[in-house]
């Protein structure tokens, strides 16, 4: 690895850079469309969202429980299974829980295109419309907060009851004349260079900083958790893993202003991946109906390390 790549990698992993940065049959719920009446686009836990050459692009999803629906959108470079602690808590509270794998990740198709937030929001829209979800709560973590924000900005809130952003990446990560709090664009080029040079090694370094592993190891997170996450990340699309970096620098400021639903923002105050000064603290000021919660000592991966606190806030807000 060249000195320039190593410099940018260390700059990113030290916290100056920001990254996003996460099967069962569907069941019908009260007020939901029965499975037999749902779109033919939803079969065997997959929803068709497009095509590339001769193959369909499909999203893998899981649909559990019954009651008020909540959709959980995972972070990079994980999949829907990263919500396991929240899924269990929501099901116990009587909620219908839908998780899905973003294109390029988990069990979803791994196309070469579509790794931008307009497409990601369109994929989410396909899920909501195919399953005919109404009065749904959208919960995004890290990169998944971009889907929530862009979806509302592009499609409106007619289907949405409440929104939750955990470890948010908004409002705009790149430093520009009208966004002096952002990060130099060269940092993201350094991240891409490091991924190209040695993606598996980069992912392990990323996950250590994701959990602040030097502080939380053996206390709040185990080596086995990091290992499991790495296995998921390493099996994701190499193309998608790289191309997602370009989506992180999209501008969400106009989308945020269209958010008119009650919104909860949760962020760890020790987040090295998406430090709150550059993200959540700014975004909270742009949303009218917002509750902002910071978790003392929380790293980026609070879904695991601070699961009880996250779940308490989530369940209380989504009542």
CSV table of N, CA and C in Angstrom, one decimal, residues 19-22 71-80 82-83 100-103 105 116-117 120-121 124 137-152 162-170 173 206 210 244 247-248 252 263-264 273-274 283 300 303:
chain,number,residue,atom,x,y,z
A,19,UNK,N,-17.6,7.5,7.3
A,19,UNK,CA,-18.1,6.5,6.4
A,19,UNK,C,-19.4,5.9,6.9
A,20,UNK,N,-20.0,5.1,6.2
A,20,UNK,CA,-21.3,4.7,6.5
A,20,UNK,C,-21.5,3.2,6.7
A,21,UNK,N,-21.3,4.7,6.7
A,21,UNK,CA,-21.5,3.7,7.1
A,21,UNK,C,-22.4,4.3,7.2
A,22,UNK,N,-24.3,-3.0,8.5
A,22,UNK,CA,-24.9,-3.0,8.9
A,22,UNK,C,-24.7,-4.0,7.7
A,71,UNK,N,-39.9,-0.8,9.1
A,71,UNK,CA,-38.9,-1.3,8.1
A,71,UNK,C,-37.6,-0.8,8.6
A,72,UNK,N,-36.6,-1.8,8.8
A,72,UNK,CA,-35.3,-1.5,9.3
A,72,UNK,C,-34.3,-1.6,8.1
A,73,UNK,N,-33.5,-0.5,7.9
A,73,UNK,CA,-32.6,-0.4,6.8
A,73,UNK,C,-31.2,-0.4,7.3
A,74,UNK,N,-30.4,-1.3,6.9
A,74,UNK,CA,-29.1,-1.6,7.5
A,74,UNK,C,-28.0,-0.6,7.0
A,75,UNK,N,-26.8,-0.7,7.7
A,75,UNK,CA,-25.7,0.1,7.3
A,75,UNK,C,-24.7,-0.6,6.4
A,76,UNK,N,-23.7,0.1,6.0
A,76,UNK,CA,-22.6,-0.5,5.1
A,76,UNK,C,-21.5,-1.0,6.0
A,77,UNK,N,-20.9,-2.2,5.8
A,77,UNK,CA,-21.1,-3.1,4.6
A,77,UNK,C,-21.8,-4.3,5.0
A,78,UNK,N,-22.9,-4.2,5.9
A,78,UNK,CA,-23.6,-5.3,6.5
A,78,UNK,C,-24.8,-5.7,5.7
A,79,UNK,N,-25.8,-6.3,6.4
A,79,UNK,CA,-27.1,-6.7,5.8
A,79,UNK,C,-28.2,-6.6,6.8
A,80,UNK,N,-29.4,-7.1,6.4
A,80,UNK,CA,-30.5,-6.9,7.3
A,80,UNK,C,-30.4,-7.7,8.6
A,82,UNK,N,-28.1,-7.5,10.6
A,82,UNK,CA,-27.4,-6.7,11.6
A,82,UNK,C,-28.4,-6.1,12.6
A,83,UNK,N,-29.7,-6.2,12.3
A,83,UNK,CA,-30.7,-5.6,13.2
A,83,UNK,C,-31.2,-6.7,14.2
A,100,UNK,N,-34.5,-5.8,5.0
A,100,UNK,CA,-34.1,-6.2,3.7
A,100,UNK,C,-32.6,-5.9,3.5
A,101,UNK,N,-32.0,-6.6,2.5
A,101,UNK,CA,-30.6,-6.4,2.2
A,101,UNK,C,-30.5,-5.4,1.0
A,102,UNK,N,-29.8,-4.4,1.2
A,102,UNK,CA,-29.5,-3.4,0.1
A,102,UNK,C,-28.9,-4.1,-1.1
A,103,UNK,N,-29.2,-3.7,-2.3
A,103,UNK,CA,-28.6,-4.3,-3.5
A,103,UNK,C,-27.1,-4.3,-3.3
A,105,UNK,N,-25.6,-6.4,-1.4
A,105,UNK,CA,-25.2,-6.9,0.0
A,105,UNK,C,-26.1,-8.0,0.4
A,116,UNK,N,-26.5,4.5,-5.9
A,116,UNK,CA,-26.7,5.9,-5.6
A,116,UNK,C,-28.0,6.0,-4.9
A,117,UNK,N,-28.2,7.1,-4.2
A,117,UNK,CA,-29.4,7.2,-3.3
A,117,UNK,C,-30.7,7.4,-4.0
A,120,UNK,N,-31.4,3.7,-4.5
A,120,UNK,CA,-31.6,3.1,-3.2
A,120,UNK,C,-33.0,3.5,-2.7
A,121,UNK,N,-33.4,4.8,-2.9
A,121,UNK,CA,-34.8,5.2,-2.5
A,121,UNK,C,-35.8,4.5,-3.3
A,124,UNK,N,-36.3,1.1,-2.0
A,124,UNK,CA,-37.2,1.1,-0.8
A,124,UNK,C,-38.6,1.4,-1.2
A,137,UNK,N,-43.3,2.8,9.9
A,137,UNK,CA,-42.2,3.5,10.6
A,137,UNK,C,-40.9,3.1,9.9
A,138,UNK,N,-40.1,4.1,9.4
A,138,UNK,CA,-38.8,3.8,8.7
A,138,UNK,C,-37.7,4.1,9.7
A,139,UNK,N,-36.8,3.1,9.8
A,139,UNK,CA,-35.7,3.1,10.8
A,139,UNK,C,-34.4,2.8,10.0
A,140,UNK,N,-33.5,3.8,9.9
A,140,UNK,CA,-32.3,3.6,9.2
A,140,UNK,C,-31.1,3.7,10.1
A,141,UNK,N,-30.1,2.9,9.8
A,141,UNK,CA,-28.8,3.0,10.6
A,141,UNK,C,-27.7,3.3,9.6
A,142,UNK,N,-26.9,4.4,9.9
A,142,UNK,CA,-25.7,4.7,9.2
A,142,UNK,C,-26.1,5.0,7.7
A,143,UNK,N,-25.6,4.2,6.8
A,143,UNK,CA,-25.9,4.4,5.4
A,143,UNK,C,-27.4,4.3,5.2
A,144,UNK,N,-28.1,3.5,6.0
A,144,UNK,CA,-29.5,3.3,5.8
A,144,UNK,C,-30.3,4.6,6.1
A,145,UNK,N,-29.7,5.5,6.9
A,145,UNK,CA,-30.4,6.8,7.1
A,145,UNK,C,-30.6,7.6,5.8
A,146,UNK,N,-29.7,7.4,4.9
A,146,UNK,CA,-29.8,8.1,3.6
A,146,UNK,C,-31.0,7.6,2.8
A,147,UNK,N,-31.3,6.3,2.9
A,147,UNK,CA,-32.6,5.8,2.2
A,147,UNK,C,-33.8,6.5,2.8
A,148,UNK,N,-33.8,6.6,4.2
A,148,UNK,CA,-35.0,7.2,4.8
A,148,UNK,C,-35.1,8.7,4.4
A,149,UNK,N,-34.0,9.4,4.4
A,149,UNK,CA,-34.1,10.8,4.1
A,149,UNK,C,-34.4,11.1,2.6
A,150,UNK,N,-33.7,10.3,1.7
A,150,UNK,CA,-34.0,10.5,0.3
A,150,UNK,C,-35.4,10.0,-0.1
A,151,UNK,N,-35.8,9.0,0.6
A,151,UNK,CA,-37.2,8.5,0.3
A,151,UNK,C,-38.2,9.6,0.6
A,152,UNK,N,-38.2,10.1,1.7
A,152,UNK,CA,-39.1,11.2,2.1
A,152,UNK,C,-38.9,12.4,1.2
A,162,UNK,N,-43.6,7.6,11.2
A,162,UNK,CA,-42.5,8.2,11.9
A,162,UNK,C,-41.1,7.7,11.3
A,163,UNK,N,-40.1,8.5,11.6
A,163,UNK,CA,-38.7,8.1,11.1
A,163,UNK,C,-37.7,8.1,12.2
A,164,UNK,N,-36.8,7.2,12.1
A,164,UNK,CA,-35.7,7.1,13.1
A,164,UNK,C,-34.4,7.0,12.3
A,165,UNK,N,-33.4,7.8,12.7
A,165,UNK,CA,-32.1,7.9,12.1
A,165,UNK,C,-31.1,7.6,13.2
A,166,UNK,N,-30.4,6.5,13.1
A,166,UNK,CA,-29.4,6.0,14.1
A,166,UNK,C,-28.0,6.1,13.4
A,167,UNK,N,-27.1,6.9,14.0
A,167,UNK,CA,-25.8,7.1,13.4
A,167,UNK,C,-25.9,7.7,12.0
A,168,UNK,N,-26.6,8.8,11.9
A,168,UNK,CA,-26.9,9.4,10.6
A,168,UNK,C,-25.7,9.9,9.9
A,169,UNK,N,-25.8,9.9,8.5
A,169,UNK,CA,-24.8,10.4,7.7
A,169,UNK,C,-25.1,11.8,7.2
A,170,UNK,N,-26.3,12.3,7.4
A,170,UNK,CA,-26.6,13.6,6.9
A,170,UNK,C,-26.0,14.7,7.7
A,173,UNK,N,-21.7,15.6,3.7
A,173,UNK,CA,-20.4,15.2,4.3
A,173,UNK,C,-19.2,16.0,3.6
A,206,UNK,N,-12.0,-1.1,9.4
A,206,UNK,CA,-13.2,-0.4,9.5
A,206,UNK,C,-14.1,-0.9,10.7
A,210,UNK,N,-15.6,0.8,13.9
A,210,UNK,CA,-17.0,0.8,13.9
A,210,UNK,C,-17.5,0.6,15.4
A,244,UNK,N,-20.5,2.4,-3.3
A,244,UNK,CA,-21.2,3.0,-2.3
A,244,UNK,C,-20.5,4.3,-1.7
A,247,UNK,N,-21.8,7.4,-3.0
A,247,UNK,CA,-23.1,7.8,-2.6
A,247,UNK,C,-23.1,8.6,-1.2
A,248,UNK,N,-22.0,8.3,-0.5
A,248,UNK,CA,-21.9,8.9,0.9
A,248,UNK,C,-21.8,10.4,0.8
A,252,UNK,N,-27.9,15.9,1.1
A,252,UNK,CA,-29.2,15.6,1.6
A,252,UNK,C,-30.0,16.8,2.2
A,263,UNK,N,-39.5,12.6,14.1
A,263,UNK,CA,-38.2,11.9,13.8
A,263,UNK,C,-37.4,11.8,15.1
A,264,UNK,N,-36.8,10.6,15.3
A,264,UNK,CA,-35.9,10.4,16.4
A,264,UNK,C,-34.5,10.2,15.8
A,273,UNK,N,-16.7,6.9,13.2
A,273,UNK,CA,-17.0,6.7,11.8
A,273,UNK,C,-17.8,7.9,11.3
A,274,UNK,N,-18.8,8.3,12.0
A,274,UNK,CA,-19.6,9.5,11.6
A,274,UNK,C,-19.7,10.4,12.9
A,283,UNK,N,-27.9,17.8,11.7
A,283,UNK,CA,-29.2,17.4,11.1
A,283,UNK,C,-30.4,17.6,12.0
A,300,UNK,N,-19.9,3.9,16.8
A,300,UNK,CA,-20.8,3.9,15.6
A,300,UNK,C,-21.8,2.7,15.8
A,303,UNK,N,-26.0,-0.3,17.6
A,303,UNK,CA,-27.1,-1.3,17.5
A,303,UNK,C,-26.7,-2.6,18.3
